[in-house]
Amino acid sequence: MRNWWDRLKYRVRSLRRGRMERDLDDELRFHFEQERQLRMDRGLTVHEAERSASRDFGNVLHVEEATRDMWGWQRLERIGQDLRYAFRSLRRRPGFTITAVISLGLGIGATVASFSMADAFLLRPLAIARPAEVVAIHSAVPEHPLENIAYADLRDLRNANQSFQAVVGHTLGQFAFAEDANATPQIKFGMKVTRGFFSAMGIQPALGRGFLEEESSPSARELSVVLSHSLWQQLGGQPSILGRTLRLNGTPARVVGVLPEAFTGMDPFITPALYVPFEAAAVLGSQQEILEDRDSRTLTLRARLKGGVSLQQAQQELGAFSSMLQREHPTAHRDRLLQMRTELALRIQQSPPLALMVTLLSVLAVLVLLIACANVASLLMARARARQREIAIRTSIGAGRARLIQQFMTESVVLAVLGGVAGVLLASGFIRFLSSFRVPTDTPIAIQVQVDHRVLLFSLVMSVLSALIFGVVPCLRSVKGEANSSLRQMGGEPASGRRARGGNVLVSAQVAVALVLLVVSAALLDAFRKMTLADPGMRTDHVMMFEFNPALAGYTPERSKNFFIQLLDRTRVLPAVQAATLSRAIPFRPNFTERAVVPEGYDFPRNQSSVTVSLNFVDESYFDVMRVPLVAGRAFSSNDTETAAPVVIVNQEFARRYWNNSQPVGRRLHFGSQPWMEVVGVARNAKYSSLAETPQPFVYVPFRQQPQPRMTLLVATAGAPAAVTNDVLTAVRSLDRDLSVFNVRPLDEFIEQGVLGPSLTTLRMVLAAGVAGLMLAMIGLYGLVAYSVSRRTREIGIRMAIGANRSSVLSMVLRQGLGIAAWGIFVGMVGGVPLFRALSGALSGLGGLNVTSLLAAPAVLVIVTVLACLAPAYRASRIDPTTALRSE
Amino acid sequence: MGKTEPYKNQIELLQGTLDMLILRTLQWGPEHGHGIGQKIRDSSGDTLQVEHGSLYPALHRLEAQGWLASEWKASESNRRAKYYRLTATGKKQLLREREKWTALVATVGRILGPA
């Protein structure tokens, strides 16, 4: 205790450095005077006494240094010195510093960006209490390893388990949401949660409360709803929201709570707008049986482990429980097992392509970082040679090797931190650009890729790591080996074989990668250009879309059909409307119905009895309104009713593929087990799922003969499509006040955002990668050539002395750079062939990979190489032979 | 006249040993750096002469560790000098060092065997 106080006092005192120094001075002087006095007492004269004493006293500086060491501030001082020195020397060479920082910025930026994505998709834990204790439980059968669970099973599990503190379930649903009885309902995504969900997950509502027992029960007579934070903000963000009654699917729902902003749902993608109790099925309008039927598997389960229970123990109990279920309910649970997963495992399994993509990106990013570090290392080495003199002087006046190493590593760390800052800026710009891309749907897909504190911490770690990677070798090299001979012979040895070759290979590899990226970029650019000019095969301008799902409001198929027919009639008489039609599917959205189709008379290959073809269900005016011409036969007419003979229309590709274009009109086909349908017309090919696709077979079915629960109303207008919106909505409300409409937007806007948008984003990403790859390759080339020139200074001096002129030196250096680049281009072209072929296949609908891309990329690389080598070549040509020969 | 310098039998002192000797010396009261060096030399019969190059760093280190405290006072010759004294923890440390030293001597003695 006392000791601590004394030490503290000492520490405080030693803060006043000046005072300590003077005191030490006085102390040593006192000692000296005592020694002198002693000698004088023994009989020496003053002069002799002083000389003797000072000889014995020795090196005062040394004593002072040693004593100062004891004060403990040396280390901090040294670090401060090193930092100042590092900044100074970096400022003196702005070209080098900027190049290195850009290189590092690209590398670190790539890793930061990919980590942010990995975080957003895979790594970030759920915003619940102690997420490590919570597991997800699904059921698995051999064909489907990830299926939901029935409510009755959840109830049994909850009552009869030892491993879990709590077991709850949730499922997503669509709700027709309206603020009051008079507003037009909108579709919102909500989550139905079982009893005790919020408390089990540890989610504390920001306002109000979760659901009470009686609200989460089948006997609930009123519907309670908990709002998400964002929905609450949309509704005004006032505390008075509590107790207010809203309408869900036409039913009144009372707001009992609002969730905190931090909680955005139980998966990284979809943010539910509201939460309702699952058990209140009756009030919600879903079937009561859902609570008892073991075949109604709708719930995803989450369970919180009890303290001290391991994952294996819990899984074992789950296995035993599965066996019990199999015994007691053999039909529902045949071959069915309950399995639990951690959140990370779940996310990976739910979307393996996504997990794969994220992993690939991360690996790529690490590669980019390593390349950037290699570049900076070679830049540093090029510079190290120029500092030999400085190092030599410092060593000769006593700087220890450790001290020099510390100095150089400090420089590296400063560079790395600067690079890290640049990288974070780059990454956040990139991320912000990605987030600005909006998916044009009403589904609240909200992936939050952002630069938060986890990401910043990660980038700091990466910066320090990369400093270690790129800084150590040049640092050791410059301090150790070459410093020894530095004072004697400088700039002598030619590039030693093995080391130089390693550098060459690395730079060639960078050039190869840059080449592949450039080819892909050019090809995609061209493809995109063609895509914007591509003809989708149907009308896209001046069309407004309105999507309906009457099944949500409980309509039967018959009632839906009548509703749609009436809607068409009412819409067609509206003033601004040119024409209107119905279609089940919207082009370029992945929601086509696919059926197993059997074309009559088609010779199926072995093991196949049908072909899978995409379908659309359309009204008879579809072909006219959407300008899809018929090349043979007729379109649907009002005679093709449900009582008439079943008919279909196929497209040209279908006719060609299955009937070889021989009289397709009049032939028949059928779906699965349904009766034969006659082909009455052949429509021209159009693009259905992608603008880049090759011609696909397609079948149209009249919607009157096969009514669908979901249809889209397509309204063709003379003027701006959006102008008809209100009139159409009024028409809808006149037919049914509570029916919701969604995806209301102009068709061309939808196509632009939904189709071109993703392609544009991909294009931008690839272009960015291409530019980054090019820059890295350029920096790598520059570093390598600069280093090589600095090593060969003496040789170049000799050459010039015996008659080589400036331009031949220039061309010599340029040739070296071009040689390395040539290797890289060759490897890139050859190695990239599989990728190019795959790309050509993917773009086949747009004409494949064009030759221009293949030629332009190497040309660009050659130009870039020349640019990169220009500066070192110029410096080489300006070497003064006399200076070079003498030594640097 | 020139007296010859006394023979300097420089036994290399381990750092820990020097610490202990300093602490021991200060048991008899506060002293300045030069005086400490003299006392160690005297009480060893002139065999141990502590280099001031080791003495002062040791003194400052001991002070940094809280076993010594210092203050500036007038010396015998009425000059300003920095006097060191043992702190309470310093006294405890001295006892510990003594025990360590005794144990060390005994162990080494056992290893070397009877002389």
JSON list of N, CA and C in Angstrom, two decimals, chain A residues 2-3 6-7 10 13 23-24 26-28 30-31 33-39 42-44 52 56-58 63 66-67 70-71, chain B residues 3 5 8 32-34 38 52-53 55-57 59-61 63-67 70 72 75-77 79-82 84 87-89:
[
{"chain": "A", "resi": 2, "resn": "ARG", "atom": "N", "xyz": [1.73, 1.28, 0.99]},
{"chain": "A", "resi": 2, "resn": "ARG", "atom": "CA", "xyz": [2.63, 2.41, 1.09]},
{"chain": "A", "resi": 2, "resn": "ARG", "atom": "C", "xyz": [3.49, 2.50, -0.16]},
{"chain": "A", "resi": 3, "resn": "ASN", "atom": "N", "xyz": [3.95, 1.35, -0.58]},
{"chain": "A", "resi": 3, "resn": "ASN", "atom": "CA", "xyz": [4.84, 1.28, -1.72]},
{"chain": "A", "resi": 3, "resn": "ASN", "atom": "C", "xyz": [4.21, 1.93, -2.95]},
{"chain": "A", "resi": 6, "resn": "ASP", "atom": "N", "xyz": [4.42, 5.64, -2.70]},
{"chain": "A", "resi": 6, "resn": "ASP", "atom": "CA", "xyz": [5.75, 6.16, -2.96]},
{"chain": "A", "resi": 6, "resn": "ASP", "atom": "C", "xyz": [6.05, 6.14, -4.45]},
{"chain": "A", "resi": 7, "resn": "ARG", "atom": "N", "xyz": [5.66, 5.05, -5.08]},
{"chain": "A", "resi": 7, "resn": "ARG", "atom": "CA", "xyz": [5.92, 4.95, -6.51]},
{"chain": "A", "resi": 7, "resn": "ARG", "atom": "C", "xyz": [5.17, 6.01, -7.27]},
{"chain": "A", "resi": 10, "resn": "TYR", "atom": "N", "xyz": [6.84, 9.32, -6.96]},
{"chain": "A", "resi": 10, "resn": "TYR", "atom": "CA", "xyz": [8.01, 9.38, -7.82]},
{"chain": "A", "resi": 10, "resn": "TYR", "atom": "C", "xyz": [7.60, 9.65, -9.27]},
{"chain": "A", "resi": 13, "resn": "ARG", "atom": "N", "xyz": [6.59, 13.16, -9.79]},
{"chain": "A", "resi": 13, "resn": "ARG", "atom": "CA", "xyz": [7.74, 14.05, -9.80]},
{"chain": "A", "resi": 13, "resn": "ARG", "atom": "C", "xyz": [8.50, 13.95, -11.11]},
{"chain": "A", "resi": 23, "resn": "ASP", "atom": "N", "xyz": [18.47, 17.99, -11.45]},
{"chain": "A", "resi": 23, "resn": "ASP", "atom": "CA", "xyz": [18.82, 17.32, -10.20]},
{"chain": "A", "resi": 23, "resn": "ASP", "atom": "C", "xyz": [19.90, 16.28, -10.43]},
{"chain": "A", "resi": 24, "resn": "LEU", "atom": "N", "xyz": [19.77, 15.52, -11.48]},
{"chain": "A", "resi": 24, "resn": "LEU", "atom": "CA", "xyz": [20.77, 14.51, -11.76]},
{"chain": "A", "resi": 24, "resn": "LEU", "atom": "C", "xyz": [22.12, 15.16, -12.01]},
{"chain": "A", "resi": 26, "resn": "ASP", "atom": "N", "xyz": [23.15, 17.99, -10.83]},
{"chain": "A", "resi": 26, "resn": "ASP", "atom": "CA", "xyz": [23.70, 18.43, -9.54]},
{"chain": "A", "resi": 26, "resn": "ASP", "atom": "C", "xyz": [24.24, 17.25, -8.73]},
{"chain": "A", "resi": 27, "resn": "GLU", "atom": "N", "xyz": [23.50, 16.15, -8.80]},
{"chain": "A", "resi": 27, "resn": "GLU", "atom": "CA", "xyz": [23.90, 15.00, -8.00]},
{"chain": "A", "resi": 27, "resn": "GLU", "atom": "C", "xyz": [25.26, 14.48, -8.44]},
{"chain": "A", "resi": 28, "resn": "LEU", "atom": "N", "xyz": [25.41, 14.36, -9.77]},
{"chain": "A", "resi": 28, "resn": "LEU", "atom": "CA", "xyz": [26.67, 13.85, -10.27]},
{"chain": "A", "resi": 28, "resn": "LEU", "atom": "C", "xyz": [27.81, 14.84, -10.03]},
{"chain": "A", "resi": 30, "resn": "PHE", "atom": "N", "xyz": [28.00, 16.85, -7.54]},
{"chain": "A", "resi": 30, "resn": "PHE", "atom": "CA", "xyz": [28.35, 16.72, -6.12]},
{"chain": "A", "resi": 30, "resn": "PHE", "atom": "C", "xyz": [29.31, 15.57, -5.92]},
{"chain": "A", "resi": 31, "resn": "HIS", "atom": "N", "xyz": [28.97, 14.42, -6.59]},
{"chain": "A", "resi": 31, "resn": "HIS", "atom": "CA", "xyz": [29.82, 13.24, -6.48]},
{"chain": "A", "resi": 31, "resn": "HIS", "atom": "C", "xyz": [31.24, 13.57, -6.96]},
{"chain": "A", "resi": 33, "resn": "GLU", "atom": "N", "xyz": [32.68, 16.45, -7.09]},
{"chain": "A", "resi": 33, "resn": "GLU", "atom": "CA", "xyz": [33.38, 17.35, -6.16]},
{"chain": "A", "resi": 33, "resn": "GLU", "atom": "C", "xyz": [33.87, 16.60, -4.94]},
{"chain": "A", "resi": 34, "resn": "GLN", "atom": "N", "xyz": [33.08, 15.63, -4.49]},
{"chain": "A", "resi": 34, "resn": "GLN", "atom": "CA", "xyz": [33.52, 14.83, -3.35]},
{"chain": "A", "resi": 34, "resn": "GLN", "atom": "C", "xyz": [34.79, 14.07, -3.70]},
{"chain": "A", "resi": 35, "resn": "GLU", "atom": "N", "xyz": [34.81, 13.50, -4.88]},
{"chain": "A", "resi": 35, "resn": "GLU", "atom": "CA", "xyz": [35.98, 12.73, -5.31]},
{"chain": "A", "resi": 35, "resn": "GLU", "atom": "C", "xyz": [37.22, 13.63, -5.37]},
{"chain": "A", "resi": 36, "resn": "ARG", "atom": "N", "xyz": [36.97, 14.83, -5.92]},
{"chain": "A", "resi": 36, "resn": "ARG", "atom": "CA", "xyz": [38.08, 15.78, -6.03]},
{"chain": "A", "resi": 36, "resn": "ARG", "atom": "C", "xyz": [38.59, 16.12, -4.64]},
{"chain": "A", "resi": 37, "resn": "GLN", "atom": "N", "xyz": [37.67, 16.36, -3.73]},
{"chain": "A", "resi": 37, "resn": "GLN", "atom": "CA", "xyz": [38.05, 16.71, -2.37]},
{"chain": "A", "resi": 37, "resn": "GLN", "atom": "C", "xyz": [38.87, 15.61, -1.73]},
{"chain": "A", "resi": 38, "resn": "LEU", "atom": "N", "xyz": [38.39, 14.35, -1.96]},
{"chain": "A", "resi": 38, "resn": "LEU", "atom": "CA", "xyz": [39.12, 13.21, -1.41]},
{"chain": "A", "resi": 38, "resn": "LEU", "atom": "C", "xyz": [40.58, 13.22, -1.88]},
{"chain": "A", "resi": 39, "resn": "ARG", "atom": "N", "xyz": [40.76, 13.43, -3.16]},
{"chain": "A", "resi": 39, "resn": "ARG", "atom": "CA", "xyz": [42.12, 13.40, -3.69]},
{"chain": "A", "resi": 39, "resn": "ARG", "atom": "C", "xyz": [42.95, 14.56, -3.13]},
{"chain": "A", "resi": 42, "resn": "ARG", "atom": "N", "xyz": [44.17, 13.81, 0.09]},
{"chain": "A", "resi": 42, "resn": "ARG", "atom": "CA", "xyz": [45.32, 12.89, 0.08]},
{"chain": "A", "resi": 42, "resn": "ARG", "atom": "C", "xyz": [46.59, 13.58, -0.35]},
{"chain": "A", "resi": 43, "resn": "GLY", "atom": "N", "xyz": [46.45, 14.83, -0.79]},
{"chain": "A", "resi": 43, "resn": "GLY", "atom": "CA", "xyz": [47.67, 15.58, -1.04]},
{"chain": "A", "resi": 43, "resn": "GLY", "atom": "C", "xyz": [47.87, 16.08, -2.45]},
{"chain": "A", "resi": 44, "resn": "LEU", "atom": "N", "xyz": [46.94, 15.74, -3.39]},
{"chain": "A", "resi": 44, "resn": "LEU", "atom": "CA", "xyz": [47.15, 16.21, -4.75]},
{"chain": "A", "resi": 44, "resn": "LEU", "atom": "C", "xyz": [46.77, 17.67, -4.83]},
{"chain": "A", "resi": 52, "resn": "SER", "atom": "N", "xyz": [42.53, 13.61, -12.06]},
{"chain": "A", "resi": 52, "resn": "SER", "atom": "CA", "xyz": [42.42, 12.23, -11.60]},
{"chain": "A", "resi": 52, "resn": "SER", "atom": "C", "xyz": [40.95, 11.86, -11.39]},
{"chain": "A", "resi": 56, "resn": "ASP", "atom": "N", "xyz": [38.73, 9.04, -13.45]},
{"chain": "A", "resi": 56, "resn": "ASP", "atom": "CA", "xyz": [38.01, 7.96, -12.81]},
{"chain": "A", "resi": 56, "resn": "ASP", "atom": "C", "xyz": [36.51, 8.07, -13.01]},
{"chain": "A", "resi": 57, "resn": "PHE", "atom": "N", "xyz": [36.11, 9.30, -13.18]},
{"chain": "A", "resi": 57, "resn": "PHE", "atom": "CA", "xyz": [34.66, 9.50, -13.29]},
{"chain": "A", "resi": 57, "resn": "PHE", "atom": "C", "xyz": [34.11, 8.91, -14.59]},
{"chain": "A", "resi": 58, "resn": "GLY", "atom": "N", "xyz": [34.99, 9.03, -15.61]},
{"chain": "A", "resi": 58, "resn": "GLY", "atom": "CA", "xyz": [34.59, 8.37, -16.85]},
{"chain": "A", "resi": 58, "resn": "GLY", "atom": "C", "xyz": [33.53, 9.14, -17.64]},
{"chain": "A", "resi": 63, "resn": "VAL", "atom": "N", "xyz": [26.68, 7.57, -17.78]},
{"chain": "A", "resi": 63, "resn": "VAL", "atom": "CA", "xyz": [25.99, 7.44, -16.50]},
{"chain": "A", "resi": 63, "resn": "VAL", "atom": "C", "xyz": [24.61, 8.08, -16.58]},
{"chain": "A", "resi": 66, "resn": "ALA", "atom": "N", "xyz": [22.25, 5.88, -18.52]},
{"chain": "A", "resi": 66, "resn": "ALA", "atom": "CA", "xyz": [21.82, 4.71, -17.75]},
{"chain": "A", "resi": 66, "resn": "ALA", "atom": "C", "xyz": [20.81, 5.10, -16.70]},
{"chain": "A", "resi": 67, "resn": "THR", "atom": "N", "xyz": [21.05, 6.24, -16.06]},
{"chain": "A", "resi": 67, "resn": "THR", "atom": "CA", "xyz": [20.13, 6.67, -15.01]},
{"chain": "A", "resi": 67, "resn": "THR", "atom": "C", "xyz": [18.79, 7.06, -15.61]},
{"chain": "A", "resi": 70, "resn": "MET", "atom": "N", "xyz": [16.35, 4.48, -16.06]},
{"chain": "A", "resi": 70, "resn": "MET", "atom": "CA", "xyz": [15.61, 4.06, -14.89]},
{"chain": "A", "resi": 70, "resn": "MET", "atom": "C", "xyz": [14.34, 4.86, -14.71]},
{"chain": "A", "resi": 71, "resn": "TRP", "atom": "N", "xyz": [14.34, 6.04, -15.30]},
{"chain": "A", "resi": 71, "resn": "TRP", "atom": "CA", "xyz": [13.16, 6.86, -15.11]},
{"chain": "A", "resi": 71, "resn": "TRP", "atom": "C", "xyz": [11.96, 6.29, -15.86]},
{"chain": "B", "resi": 3, "resn": "LYS", "atom": "N", "xyz": [50.50, 9.70, -3.42]},
{"chain": "B", "resi": 3, "resn": "LYS", "atom": "CA", "xyz": [50.17, 8.38, -2.88]},
{"chain": "B", "resi": 3, "resn": "LYS", "atom": "C", "xyz": [49.67, 7.51, -4.02]},
{"chain": "B", "resi": 5, "resn": "GLU", "atom": "N", "xyz": [47.29, 4.95, -5.73]},
{"chain": "B", "resi": 5, "resn": "GLU", "atom": "CA", "xyz": [45.87, 4.62, -5.55]},
{"chain": "B", "resi": 5, "resn": "GLU", "atom": "C", "xyz": [45.77, 3.26, -4.91]},
{"chain": "B", "resi": 8, "resn": "LYS", "atom": "N", "xyz": [42.49, -1.57, -6.64]},
{"chain": "B", "resi": 8, "resn": "LYS", "atom": "CA", "xyz": [41.03, -1.71, -6.81]},
{"chain": "B", "resi": 8, "resn": "LYS", "atom": "C", "xyz": [40.71, -3.16, -7.14]},
{"chain": "B", "resi": 32, "resn": "HIS", "atom": "N", "xyz": [24.05, 10.43, 1.14]},
{"chain": "B", "resi": 32, "resn": "HIS", "atom": "CA", "xyz": [24.02, 10.78, -0.28]},
{"chain": "B", "resi": 32, "resn": "HIS", "atom": "C", "xyz": [24.80, 9.76, -1.08]},
{"chain": "B", "resi": 33, "resn": "GLY", "atom": "N", "xyz": [24.66, 9.84, -2.42]},
{"chain": "B", "resi": 33, "resn": "GLY", "atom": "CA", "xyz": [25.20, 8.82, -3.31]},
{"chain": "B", "resi": 33, "resn": "GLY", "atom": "C", "xyz": [26.67, 8.55, -3.08]},
{"chain": "B", "resi": 34, "resn": "HIS", "atom": "N", "xyz": [27.46, 9.59, -3.01]},
{"chain": "B", "resi": 34, "resn": "HIS", "atom": "CA", "xyz": [28.90, 9.42, -2.84]},
{"chain": "B", "resi": 34, "resn": "HIS", "atom": "C", "xyz": [29.19, 8.73, -1.52]},
{"chain": "B", "resi": 38, "resn": "GLN", "atom": "N", "xyz": [31.17, 5.24, -0.60]},
{"chain": "B", "resi": 38, "resn": "GLN", "atom": "CA", "xyz": [32.29, 5.18, 0.36]},
{"chain": "B", "resi": 38, "resn": "GLN", "atom": "C", "xyz": [32.04, 4.15, 1.44]},
{"chain": "B", "resi": 52, "resn": "HIS", "atom": "N", "xyz": [30.53, 4.40, -9.92]},
{"chain": "B", "resi": 52, "resn": "HIS", "atom": "CA", "xyz": [29.39, 5.31, -9.86]},
{"chain": "B", "resi": 52, "resn": "HIS", "atom": "C", "xyz": [28.47, 5.10, -11.05]},
{"chain": "B", "resi": 53, "resn": "GLY", "atom": "N", "xyz": [29.05, 4.51, -12.13]},
{"chain": "B", "resi": 53, "resn": "GLY", "atom": "CA", "xyz": [28.21, 4.21, -13.28]},
{"chain": "B", "resi": 53, "resn": "GLY", "atom": "C", "xyz": [27.15, 3.19, -12.98]},
{"chain": "B", "resi": 55, "resn": "LEU", "atom": "N", "xyz": [26.26, 2.77, -9.58]},
{"chain": "B", "resi": 55, "resn": "LEU", "atom": "CA", "xyz": [25.63, 3.22, -8.35]},
{"chain": "B", "resi": 55, "resn": "LEU", "atom": "C", "xyz": [24.42, 4.11, -8.61]},
{"chain": "B", "resi": 56, "resn": "TYR", "atom": "N", "xyz": [24.60, 5.12, -9.41]},
{"chain": "B", "resi": 56, "resn": "TYR", "atom": "CA", "xyz": [23.51, 6.08, -9.58]},
{"chain": "B", "resi": 56, "resn": "TYR", "atom": "C", "xyz": [22.28, 5.50, -10.30]},
{"chain": "B", "resi": 57, "resn": "PRO", "atom": "N", "xyz": [22.50, 4.73, -11.39]},
{"chain": "B", "resi": 57, "resn": "PRO", "atom": "CA", "xyz": [21.31, 4.07, -11.95]},
{"chain": "B", "resi": 57, "resn": "PRO", "atom": "C", "xyz": [20.59, 3.21, -10.93]},
{"chain": "B", "resi": 59, "resn": "LEU", "atom": "N", "xyz": [20.56, 3.58, -7.64]},
{"chain": "B", "resi": 59, "resn": "LEU", "atom": "CA", "xyz": [19.85, 4.43, -6.68]},
{"chain": "B", "resi": 59, "resn": "LEU", "atom": "C", "xyz": [18.54, 4.92, -7.28]},
{"chain": "B", "resi": 60, "resn": "HIS", "atom": "N", "xyz": [18.59, 5.36, -8.54]},
{"chain": "B", "resi": 60, "resn": "HIS", "atom": "CA", "xyz": [17.36, 5.88, -9.15]},
{"chain": "B", "resi": 60, "resn": "HIS", "atom": "C", "xyz": [16.33, 4.78, -9.37]},
{"chain": "B", "resi": 61, "resn": "ARG", "atom": "N", "xyz": [16.85, 3.59, -9.66]},
{"chain": "B", "resi": 61, "resn": "ARG", "atom": "CA", "xyz": [15.89, 2.50, -9.87]},
{"chain": "B", "resi": 61, "resn": "ARG", "atom": "C", "xyz": [15.21, 2.16, -8.56]},
{"chain": "B", "resi": 63, "resn": "GLU", "atom": "N", "xyz": [14.73, 4.06, -6.11]},
{"chain": "B", "resi": 63, "resn": "GLU", "atom": "CA", "xyz": [13.78, 5.11, -5.76]},
{"chain": "B", "resi": 63, "resn": "GLU", "atom": "C", "xyz": [12.50, 4.96, -6.57]},
{"chain": "B", "resi": 64, "resn": "ALA", "atom": "N", "xyz": [12.67, 4.61, -7.87]},
{"chain": "B", "resi": 64, "resn": "ALA", "atom": "CA", "xyz": [11.48, 4.43, -8.72]},
{"chain": "B", "resi": 64, "resn": "ALA", "atom": "C", "xyz": [10.61, 3.30, -8.21]},
{"chain": "B", "resi": 65, "resn": "GLN", "atom": "N", "xyz": [11.24, 2.30, -7.59]},
{"chain": "B", "resi": 65, "resn": "GLN", "atom": "CA", "xyz": [10.46, 1.18, -7.09]},
{"chain": "B", "resi": 65, "resn": "GLN", "atom": "C", "xyz": [9.88, 1.44, -5.71]},
{"chain": "B", "resi": 66, "resn": "GLY", "atom": "N", "xyz": [10.20, 2.59, -5.13]},
{"chain": "B", "resi": 66, "resn": "GLY", "atom": "CA", "xyz": [9.57, 2.99, -3.88]},
{"chain": "B", "resi": 66, "resn": "GLY", "atom": "C", "xyz": [10.28, 2.48, -2.65]},
{"chain": "B", "resi": 67, "resn": "TRP", "atom": "N", "xyz": [11.52, 1.93, -2.79]},
{"chain": "B", "resi": 67, "resn": "TRP", "atom": "CA", "xyz": [12.21, 1.44, -1.61]},
{"chain": "B", "resi": 67, "resn": "TRP", "atom": "C", "xyz": [13.09, 2.51, -1.00]},
{"chain": "B", "resi": 70, "resn": "SER", "atom": "N", "xyz": [14.06, 10.31, -1.48]},
{"chain": "B", "resi": 70, "resn": "SER", "atom": "CA", "xyz": [15.21, 11.23, -1.51]},
{"chain": "B", "resi": 70, "resn": "SER", "atom": "C", "xyz": [14.78, 12.63, -1.15]},
{"chain": "B", "resi": 72, "resn": "TRP", "atom": "N", "xyz": [16.79, 16.78, -0.92]},
{"chain": "B", "resi": 72, "resn": "TRP", "atom": "CA", "xyz": [17.99, 17.59, -1.03]},
{"chain": "B", "resi": 72, "resn": "TRP", "atom": "C", "xyz": [18.26, 18.29, 0.30]},
{"chain": "B", "resi": 75, "resn": "SER", "atom": "N", "xyz": [25.10, 19.10, 2.81]},
{"chain": "B", "resi": 75, "resn": "SER", "atom": "CA", "xyz": [26.01, 18.02, 3.22]},
{"chain": "B", "resi": 75, "resn": "SER", "atom": "C", "xyz": [26.92, 18.49, 4.34]},
{"chain": "B", "resi": 76, "resn": "GLU", "atom": "N", "xyz": [27.86, 17.58, 4.70]},
{"chain": "B", "resi": 76, "resn": "GLU", "atom": "CA", "xyz": [28.81, 17.95, 5.76]},
{"chain": "B", "resi": 76, "resn": "GLU", "atom": "C", "xyz": [29.61, 19.15, 5.33]},
{"chain": "B", "resi": 77, "resn": "SER", "atom": "N", "xyz": [29.94, 19.21, 4.06]},
{"chain": "B", "resi": 77, "resn": "SER", "atom": "CA", "xyz": [30.72, 20.36, 3.59]},
{"chain": "B", "resi": 77, "resn": "SER", "atom": "C", "xyz": [29.82, 21.52, 3.21]},
{"chain": "B", "resi": 79, "resn": "ARG", "atom": "N", "xyz": [27.46, 21.76, 1.20]},
{"chain": "B", "resi": 79, "resn": "ARG", "atom": "CA", "xyz": [27.02, 21.86, -0.18]},
{"chain": "B", "resi": 79, "resn": "ARG", "atom": "C", "xyz": [25.71, 21.13, -0.32]},
{"chain": "B", "resi": 80, "resn": "ARG", "atom": "N", "xyz": [24.97, 21.44, -1.37]},
{"chain": "B", "resi": 80, "resn": "ARG", "atom": "CA", "xyz": [23.66, 20.80, -1.58]},
{"chain": "B", "resi": 80, "resn": "ARG", "atom": "C", "xyz": [23.87, 19.41, -2.14]},
{"chain": "B", "resi": 81, "resn": "ALA", "atom": "N", "xyz": [23.28, 18.44, -1.46]},
{"chain": "B", "resi": 81, "resn": "ALA", "atom": "CA", "xyz": [23.42, 17.07, -1.93]},
{"chain": "B", "resi": 81, "resn": "ALA", "atom": "C", "xyz": [22.09, 16.33, -1.81]},
{"chain": "B", "resi": 82, "resn": "LYS", "atom": "N", "xyz": [21.95, 15.28, -2.62]},
{"chain": "B", "resi": 82, "resn": "LYS", "atom": "CA", "xyz": [20.71, 14.51, -2.61]},
{"chain": "B", "resi": 82, "resn": "LYS", "atom": "C", "xyz": [20.86, 13.33, -1.67]},
{"chain": "B", "resi": 84, "resn": "TYR", "atom": "N", "xyz": [19.48, 9.98, 0.31]},
{"chain": "B", "resi": 84, "resn": "TYR", "atom": "CA", "xyz": [18.52, 8.88, 0.18]},
{"chain": "B", "resi": 84, "resn": "TYR", "atom": "C", "xyz": [18.28, 8.26, 1.54]},
{"chain": "B", "resi": 87, "resn": "THR", "atom": "N", "xyz": [12.64, 3.59, 2.83]},
{"chain": "B", "resi": 87, "resn": "THR", "atom": "CA", "xyz": [11.22, 3.70, 3.18]},
{"chain": "B", "resi": 87, "resn": "THR", "atom": "C", "xyz": [10.79, 2.46, 3.94]},
{"chain": "B", "resi": 88, "resn": "ALA", "atom": "N", "xyz": [9.58, 2.47, 4.39]},
{"chain": "B", "resi": 88, "resn": "ALA", "atom": "CA", "xyz": [9.10, 1.32, 5.16]},
{"chain": "B", "resi": 88, "resn": "ALA", "atom": "C", "xyz": [9.15, 0.05, 4.30]},
{"chain": "B", "resi": 89, "resn": "THR", "atom": "N", "xyz": [8.66, 0.19, 3.04]},
{"chain": "B", "resi": 89, "resn": "THR", "atom": "CA", "xyz": [8.72, -0.97, 2.17]},
{"chain": "B", "resi": 89, "resn": "THR", "atom": "C", "xyz": [10.15, -1.34, 1.84]}
]
